[in-house]
C-alpha cells in the first residue's frame, strides 16, 4: 500500500478538564485506535507522517489535545486548517463538554485542583478554560455533553459513533489452565472442574489432551459433566449479555483442572463453541504445552 492510497482516520479528543477524556481514550483503545495523550498541536502533522511511514502503517489514530499543552495552543488553528486540506486524512474532532455545576462537583469529589487555577477559585479556572477552548470546539464535528452521563454511557456513545462494523467491540476469551501452575490473574470467572473424572489416570489418555477426541469424549461422557454443562450453559447465557451491557470490552472465562491438559481443555473448547454462537469468542489453553515428562 503506497502513500497515495493509504488513508488515516484521525480523531482529535479535546474538551473541558473533568469532562471524560480519560474514559474516551480508553474507549478508542478498545476500538483498536492507536492513542496518544497530550500531544502538542504543532507536532501533530509530524506524528501522522511518522505513523504513515512506519512498517505497520497505523491507520486509526486518536490523540488528546487539551490545555495541559497550552503553551502550544496558539498553533491549533493553523494545524487544523492544514489537516482539513489533506485528502489522505479523515479527520474528526471529538469535544467533550460538561456544565459548570457538573465539573465543579467532579473536581470536589476527586479533590484535584483545576490546571488553570491551581491556587485560585475552581470556577474561575473552568470559565477561563471554556474561553481558551472555544476555537477548537468550533471545529468539532462531534460534541458530547457528559454532565449526566455515567462512564459506561459515554463509552457506549463513542462506540456507536466510531466503531467499524467489522471489528468486534466485545469479546469473550475462554481459557483453560492448570491449578498447579497458578491461578490466572486476568480471569473474570473461574470454574474449578477438578471434581470431574480425570483422564490422566487412564494410561492410553495420559499423554493426550482435551483437544483430541478420545479425551474430550471421555470427559463429556459422564453424568457429572453433563449436569455441569447444563448448569453453566444457563448461567453463562444469562451473564454474558449483562457483562456486555455493563460496558466491558472483554470477558475472560477460565476453566481449571490440575494440570491444564484434559478436563479444563475439554470444557474450554465446549464453551468456546457455545459462546461463539452469540459473541466473538477466542479460546486459549494457557498450560497445554507445560506437561512434565
Phi, psi and omega in degrees: 000122182265174185293337182287332181253358184268121181245144178250135172264116185242129172241121174265120180261122178218180178140185184291143175296127182094003183268354175118023182294327178296316177298321180297314180299316178299323180294318180291324175299319178295333179274000176095010178281148170275117189249140176228129182262136171062055177267134177295138181305320184290348177262357187295314182296323177295318179298316180297322178295320178297318178295323180292324184272353181288161181298325182283340183048067183293124188251343180242112189229136173233130180232146177259128174233116180215191188283001171293336175253041189297337180291344179258357192290343178295343181267359189295321182297314180296320180295316180296321178294322179295317180295323181296335182268001180262115185291337183271008177238121175264097188263150176209136175253124175258118180249123180260123183239168174198152179294154181305317182300318180293319180294317178299316180298317181294319178295322179291326178293322181271348180060032177259154176268153179285141183298338180260000175214061184300334180232008183247200181284134182301315184295328177296319178296320180296316181294321178294320179297318177304316182296316183290331182268002184301320183292312182293329176295325181293338178272350189288134173277333182232121176238127180238123174269118187262012187306320184249010185266139168277157179308320179298320181292323177295318178300320180296320179294314180298317179299317182294331183270332190238355180287145170272138186296337182267006179247123178293133180257354173221134180220154177246128175252112178262123185232154171248155178202165176251129182299330181289348176258004178102152178287144175288126185280347183256010182278139175272321179231130180237128178241122181272114182250025180289349178280349179283157179302132191262117178296344180301330183272006172257114191306317184284351179254348189302317184270004178263179178228173180293354175283345181262141188303321182301319182285311182298321178296321179297314182292317185285346186283342186278154179295324180297318179295318180295322176294318178299314180300317180298316182290318181289327177300313179298317182295311185290322177295335175280317189279319187302312178299330179287323174299318179296316180297327180290344176109007176293144176267338180211140175239126180253117179250119186245138174245127183239136169234194186295306185249354180076029184247319193245284188295313182295322179295316180300313182291323178296318178296317182298309184284337173298317178290321180295309182289335177297345177282343182239339180217161172295120188231138177240137178247127177230149180237098190299319191244016187294337180256019182252023181295135175278143180294000000 
